[in-house]
Short mmCIF file of C-alpha atoms in Angstrom, two decimals:
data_model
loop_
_atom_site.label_atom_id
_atom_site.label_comp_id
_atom_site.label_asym_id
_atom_site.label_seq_id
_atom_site.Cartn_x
_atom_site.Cartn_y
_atom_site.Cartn_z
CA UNK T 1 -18.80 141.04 -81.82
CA UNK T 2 -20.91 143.75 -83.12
CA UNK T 3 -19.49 146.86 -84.69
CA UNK T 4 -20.58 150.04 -82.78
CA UNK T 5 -22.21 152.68 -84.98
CA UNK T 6 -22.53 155.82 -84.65
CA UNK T 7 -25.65 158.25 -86.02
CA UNK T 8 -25.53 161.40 -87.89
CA UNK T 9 -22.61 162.98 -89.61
CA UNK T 10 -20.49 165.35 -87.61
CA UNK T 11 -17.57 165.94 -90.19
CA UNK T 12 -18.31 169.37 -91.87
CA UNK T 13 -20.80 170.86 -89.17
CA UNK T 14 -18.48 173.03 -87.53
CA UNK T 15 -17.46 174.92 -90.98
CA UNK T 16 -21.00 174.53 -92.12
CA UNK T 17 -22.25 176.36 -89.04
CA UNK T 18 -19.36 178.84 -89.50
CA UNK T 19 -20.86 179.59 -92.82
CA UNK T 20 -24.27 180.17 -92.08
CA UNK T 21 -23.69 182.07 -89.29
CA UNK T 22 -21.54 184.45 -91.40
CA UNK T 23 -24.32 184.53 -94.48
CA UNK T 24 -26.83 185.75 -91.36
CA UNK T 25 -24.57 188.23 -90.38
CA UNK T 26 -24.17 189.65 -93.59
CA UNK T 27 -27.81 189.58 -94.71
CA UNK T 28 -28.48 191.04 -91.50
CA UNK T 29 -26.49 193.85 -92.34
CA UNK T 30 -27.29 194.47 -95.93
CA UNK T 31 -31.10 194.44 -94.28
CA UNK T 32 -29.92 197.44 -92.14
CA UNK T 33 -28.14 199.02 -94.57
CA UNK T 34 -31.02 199.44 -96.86
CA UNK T 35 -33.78 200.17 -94.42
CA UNK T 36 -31.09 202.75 -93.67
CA UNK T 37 -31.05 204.12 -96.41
CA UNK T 38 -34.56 203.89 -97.23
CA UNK T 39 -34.64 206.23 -94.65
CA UNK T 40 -32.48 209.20 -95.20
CA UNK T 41 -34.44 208.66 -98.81
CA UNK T 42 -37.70 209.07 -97.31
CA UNK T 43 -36.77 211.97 -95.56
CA UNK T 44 -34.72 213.28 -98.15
CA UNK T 45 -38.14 213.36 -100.39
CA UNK T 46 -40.41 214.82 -97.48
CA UNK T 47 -38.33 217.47 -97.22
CA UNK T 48 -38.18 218.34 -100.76
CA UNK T 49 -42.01 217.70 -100.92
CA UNK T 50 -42.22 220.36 -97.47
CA UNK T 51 -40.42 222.87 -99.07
CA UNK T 52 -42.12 222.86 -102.30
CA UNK T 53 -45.96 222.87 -100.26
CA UNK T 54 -44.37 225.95 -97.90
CA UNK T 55 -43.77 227.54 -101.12
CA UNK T 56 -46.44 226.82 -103.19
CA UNK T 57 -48.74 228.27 -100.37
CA UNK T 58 -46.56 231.82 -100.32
CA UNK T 59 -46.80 232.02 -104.14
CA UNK T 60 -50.30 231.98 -104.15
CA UNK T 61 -50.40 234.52 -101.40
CA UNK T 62 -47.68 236.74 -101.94
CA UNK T 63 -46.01 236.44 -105.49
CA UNK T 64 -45.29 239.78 -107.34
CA UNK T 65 -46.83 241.37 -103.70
CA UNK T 66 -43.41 242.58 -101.72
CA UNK T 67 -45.11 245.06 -99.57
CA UNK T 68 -47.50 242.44 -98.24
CA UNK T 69 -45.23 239.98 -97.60
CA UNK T 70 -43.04 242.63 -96.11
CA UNK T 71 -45.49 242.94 -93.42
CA UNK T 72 -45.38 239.82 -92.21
CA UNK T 73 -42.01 238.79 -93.24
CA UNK T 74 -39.55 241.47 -92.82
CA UNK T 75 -36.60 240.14 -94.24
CA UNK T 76 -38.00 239.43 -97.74
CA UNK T 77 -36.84 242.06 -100.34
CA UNK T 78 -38.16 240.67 -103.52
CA UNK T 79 -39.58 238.23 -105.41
CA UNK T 80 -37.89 236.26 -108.34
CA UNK T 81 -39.52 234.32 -111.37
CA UNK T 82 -38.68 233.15 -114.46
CA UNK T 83 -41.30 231.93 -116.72
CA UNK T 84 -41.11 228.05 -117.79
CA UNK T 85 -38.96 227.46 -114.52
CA UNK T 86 -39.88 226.36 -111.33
CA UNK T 87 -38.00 229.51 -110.21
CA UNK T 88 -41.04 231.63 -108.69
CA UNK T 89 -39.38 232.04 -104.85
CA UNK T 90 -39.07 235.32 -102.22
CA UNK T 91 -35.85 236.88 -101.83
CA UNK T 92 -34.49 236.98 -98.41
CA UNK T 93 -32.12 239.88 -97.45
CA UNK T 94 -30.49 240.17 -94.10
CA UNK T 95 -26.66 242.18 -94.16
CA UNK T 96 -25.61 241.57 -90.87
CA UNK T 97 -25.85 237.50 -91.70
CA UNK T 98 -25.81 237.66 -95.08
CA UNK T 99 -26.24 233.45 -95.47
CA UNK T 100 -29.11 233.39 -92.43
CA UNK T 101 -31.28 232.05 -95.31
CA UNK T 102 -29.10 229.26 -96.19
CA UNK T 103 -31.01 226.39 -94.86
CA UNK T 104 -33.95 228.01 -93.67
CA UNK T 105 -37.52 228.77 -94.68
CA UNK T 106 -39.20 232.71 -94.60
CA UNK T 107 -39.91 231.88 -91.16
CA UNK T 108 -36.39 231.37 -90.08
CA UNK T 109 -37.55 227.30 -89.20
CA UNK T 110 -34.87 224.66 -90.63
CA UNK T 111 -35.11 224.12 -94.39
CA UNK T 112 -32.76 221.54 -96.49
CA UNK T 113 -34.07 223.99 -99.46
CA UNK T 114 -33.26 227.23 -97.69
CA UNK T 115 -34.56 230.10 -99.05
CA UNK T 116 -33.17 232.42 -102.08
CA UNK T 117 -30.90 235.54 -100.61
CA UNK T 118 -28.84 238.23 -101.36
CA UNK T 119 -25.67 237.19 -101.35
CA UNK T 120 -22.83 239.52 -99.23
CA UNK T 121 -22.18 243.02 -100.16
CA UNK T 122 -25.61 242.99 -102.18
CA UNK T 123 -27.14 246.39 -101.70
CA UNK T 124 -30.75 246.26 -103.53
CA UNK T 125 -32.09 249.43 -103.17
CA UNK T 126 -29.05 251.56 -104.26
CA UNK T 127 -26.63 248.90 -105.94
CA UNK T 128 -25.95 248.21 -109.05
CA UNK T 129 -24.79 244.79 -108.78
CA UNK T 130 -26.23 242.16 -106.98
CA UNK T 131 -25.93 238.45 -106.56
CA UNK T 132 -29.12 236.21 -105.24
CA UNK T 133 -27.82 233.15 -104.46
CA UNK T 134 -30.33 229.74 -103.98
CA UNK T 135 -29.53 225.83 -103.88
CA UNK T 136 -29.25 223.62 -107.04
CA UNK T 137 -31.88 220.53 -105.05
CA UNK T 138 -31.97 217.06 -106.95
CA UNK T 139 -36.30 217.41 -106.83
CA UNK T 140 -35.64 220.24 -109.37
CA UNK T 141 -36.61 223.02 -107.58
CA UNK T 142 -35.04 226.09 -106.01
CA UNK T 143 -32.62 227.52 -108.89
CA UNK T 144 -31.73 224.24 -110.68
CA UNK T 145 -33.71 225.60 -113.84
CA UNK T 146 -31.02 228.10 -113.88
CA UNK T 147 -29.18 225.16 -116.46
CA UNK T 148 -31.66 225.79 -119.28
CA UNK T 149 -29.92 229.28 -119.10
CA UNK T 150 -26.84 227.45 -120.80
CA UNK T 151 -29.06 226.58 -124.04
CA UNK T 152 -29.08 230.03 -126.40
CA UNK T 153 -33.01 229.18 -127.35
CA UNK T 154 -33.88 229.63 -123.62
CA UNK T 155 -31.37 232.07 -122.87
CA UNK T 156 -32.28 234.41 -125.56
CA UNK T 157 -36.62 234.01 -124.76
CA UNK T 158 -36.01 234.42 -121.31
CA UNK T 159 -36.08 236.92 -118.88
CA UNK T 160 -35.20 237.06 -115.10
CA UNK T 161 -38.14 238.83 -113.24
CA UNK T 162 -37.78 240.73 -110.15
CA UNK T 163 -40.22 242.48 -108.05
CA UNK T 164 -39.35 244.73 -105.44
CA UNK T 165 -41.45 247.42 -103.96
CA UNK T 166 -40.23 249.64 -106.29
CA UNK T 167 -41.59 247.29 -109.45
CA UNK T 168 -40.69 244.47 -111.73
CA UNK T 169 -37.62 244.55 -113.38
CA UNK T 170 -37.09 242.17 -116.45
CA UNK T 171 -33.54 241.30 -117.02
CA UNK T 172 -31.98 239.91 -120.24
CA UNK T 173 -29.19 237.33 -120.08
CA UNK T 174 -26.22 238.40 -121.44
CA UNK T 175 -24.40 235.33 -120.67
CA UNK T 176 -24.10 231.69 -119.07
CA UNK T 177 -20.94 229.84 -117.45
CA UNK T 178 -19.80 226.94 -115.45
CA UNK T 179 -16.69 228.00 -113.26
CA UNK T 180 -14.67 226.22 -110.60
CA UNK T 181 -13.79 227.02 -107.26
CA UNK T 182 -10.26 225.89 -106.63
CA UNK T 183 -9.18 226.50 -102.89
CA UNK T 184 -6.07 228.84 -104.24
CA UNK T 185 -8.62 231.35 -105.82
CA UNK T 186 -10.44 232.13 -109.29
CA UNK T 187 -9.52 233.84 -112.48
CA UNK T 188 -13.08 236.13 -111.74
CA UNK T 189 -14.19 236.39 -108.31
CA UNK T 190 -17.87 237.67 -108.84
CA UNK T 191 -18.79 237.68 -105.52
CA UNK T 192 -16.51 240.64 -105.29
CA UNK T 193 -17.96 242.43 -107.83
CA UNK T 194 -20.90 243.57 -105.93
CA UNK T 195 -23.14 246.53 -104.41
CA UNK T 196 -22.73 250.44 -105.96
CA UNK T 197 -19.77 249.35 -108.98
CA UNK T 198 -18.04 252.31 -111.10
CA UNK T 199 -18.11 251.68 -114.84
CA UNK T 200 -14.45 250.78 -115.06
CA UNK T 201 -15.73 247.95 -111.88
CA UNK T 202 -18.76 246.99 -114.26
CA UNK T 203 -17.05 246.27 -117.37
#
């Protein structure tokens, strides 16, 4: 009497199916992951790259030129450069909302890069102690050169332009720091050192 046979193998499919269907699952979502990622990357770049042509195309027009750009964009109190830097950006100034400028372009339209401003209780006609405040962004741009200002060479050959309507001013760094910002407070809160200062304030 004839043995019966039987084809194939069946011992080992069931884990071996269990094991491909978990290597799909996980390709499938390293795949998403990285298109994900690829992306907030992309857009990440465009925006940097959108900022930069926005501002590239009011330098040419309106650098060192307050009054014009005044007339079309009233918020914009001055202009800031520093030579060997990409820093070459309008100043924004708006009291009543001091940070409106944050993450927005001169035309008030939504900006990763935002737009240099005068930071709260800034008062740049009559002051005598301001603050401008502008992103550090990854690209470079905005007021990451500010860093070189830590190296004595650069500090020392440098000067911090500013135009207003009144003129260019060329300021002279008298010092560079890094400081933290613990949530209990700081040893020197600048930002309240601000605005029309007595000499005993200023020291």
């Amino acid at each position: 009497m004839a043995r019966q046979q039987h084809s194939g193998n069946t011992q080992g499919t069931g884990p071996a199916r269990a094991r491909r269907t978990v290597l799909t699952a996980v390709f499938v979502i390293c795949l998403v992951v990285v298109v994900c990622c690829s992306v907030y990357i992309g857009k990440e770049l465009y925006g940097y790259h959108k900022a930069d042509a926005e501002f590239g195309e009011i330098a040419q027009e309106y650098a060192g030129q307050p009054e014009q750009m005044q007339a079309v964009y009233a918020d914009s109190a001055a202009w800031v450069k520093v030579d060997d830097t990409r820093i070459d950006y309008p100043v924004m100034y708006t009291p009543e909302d001091p940070e409106y400028y944050l993450h927005r372009n001169v035309e008030g339209k939504r900006s990763k890069a935002g737009t240099p401003f005068y930071g709260e209780g800034s008062l740049p006609e009559e002051g005598n102690s301001n603050i401008i405040y502008g992103h550090h962004m990854r690209d470079g741009s905005m007021f990451a050169s500010l860093l070189n200002f830590d190296k004595k060479a650069f500090g020392t050959s440098h000067k911090v332009e500013l135009t207003t309507v009144e003129g260019t001013k060329k300021y002279t760094t008298l010092g560079a720091f890094y400081m933290d910002l613990p949530e209990g407070g700081s040893p020197y809160e600048y930002w309240n050192n601000v605005g029309k200062l007595s000499k005993k304030r200023s020291v």
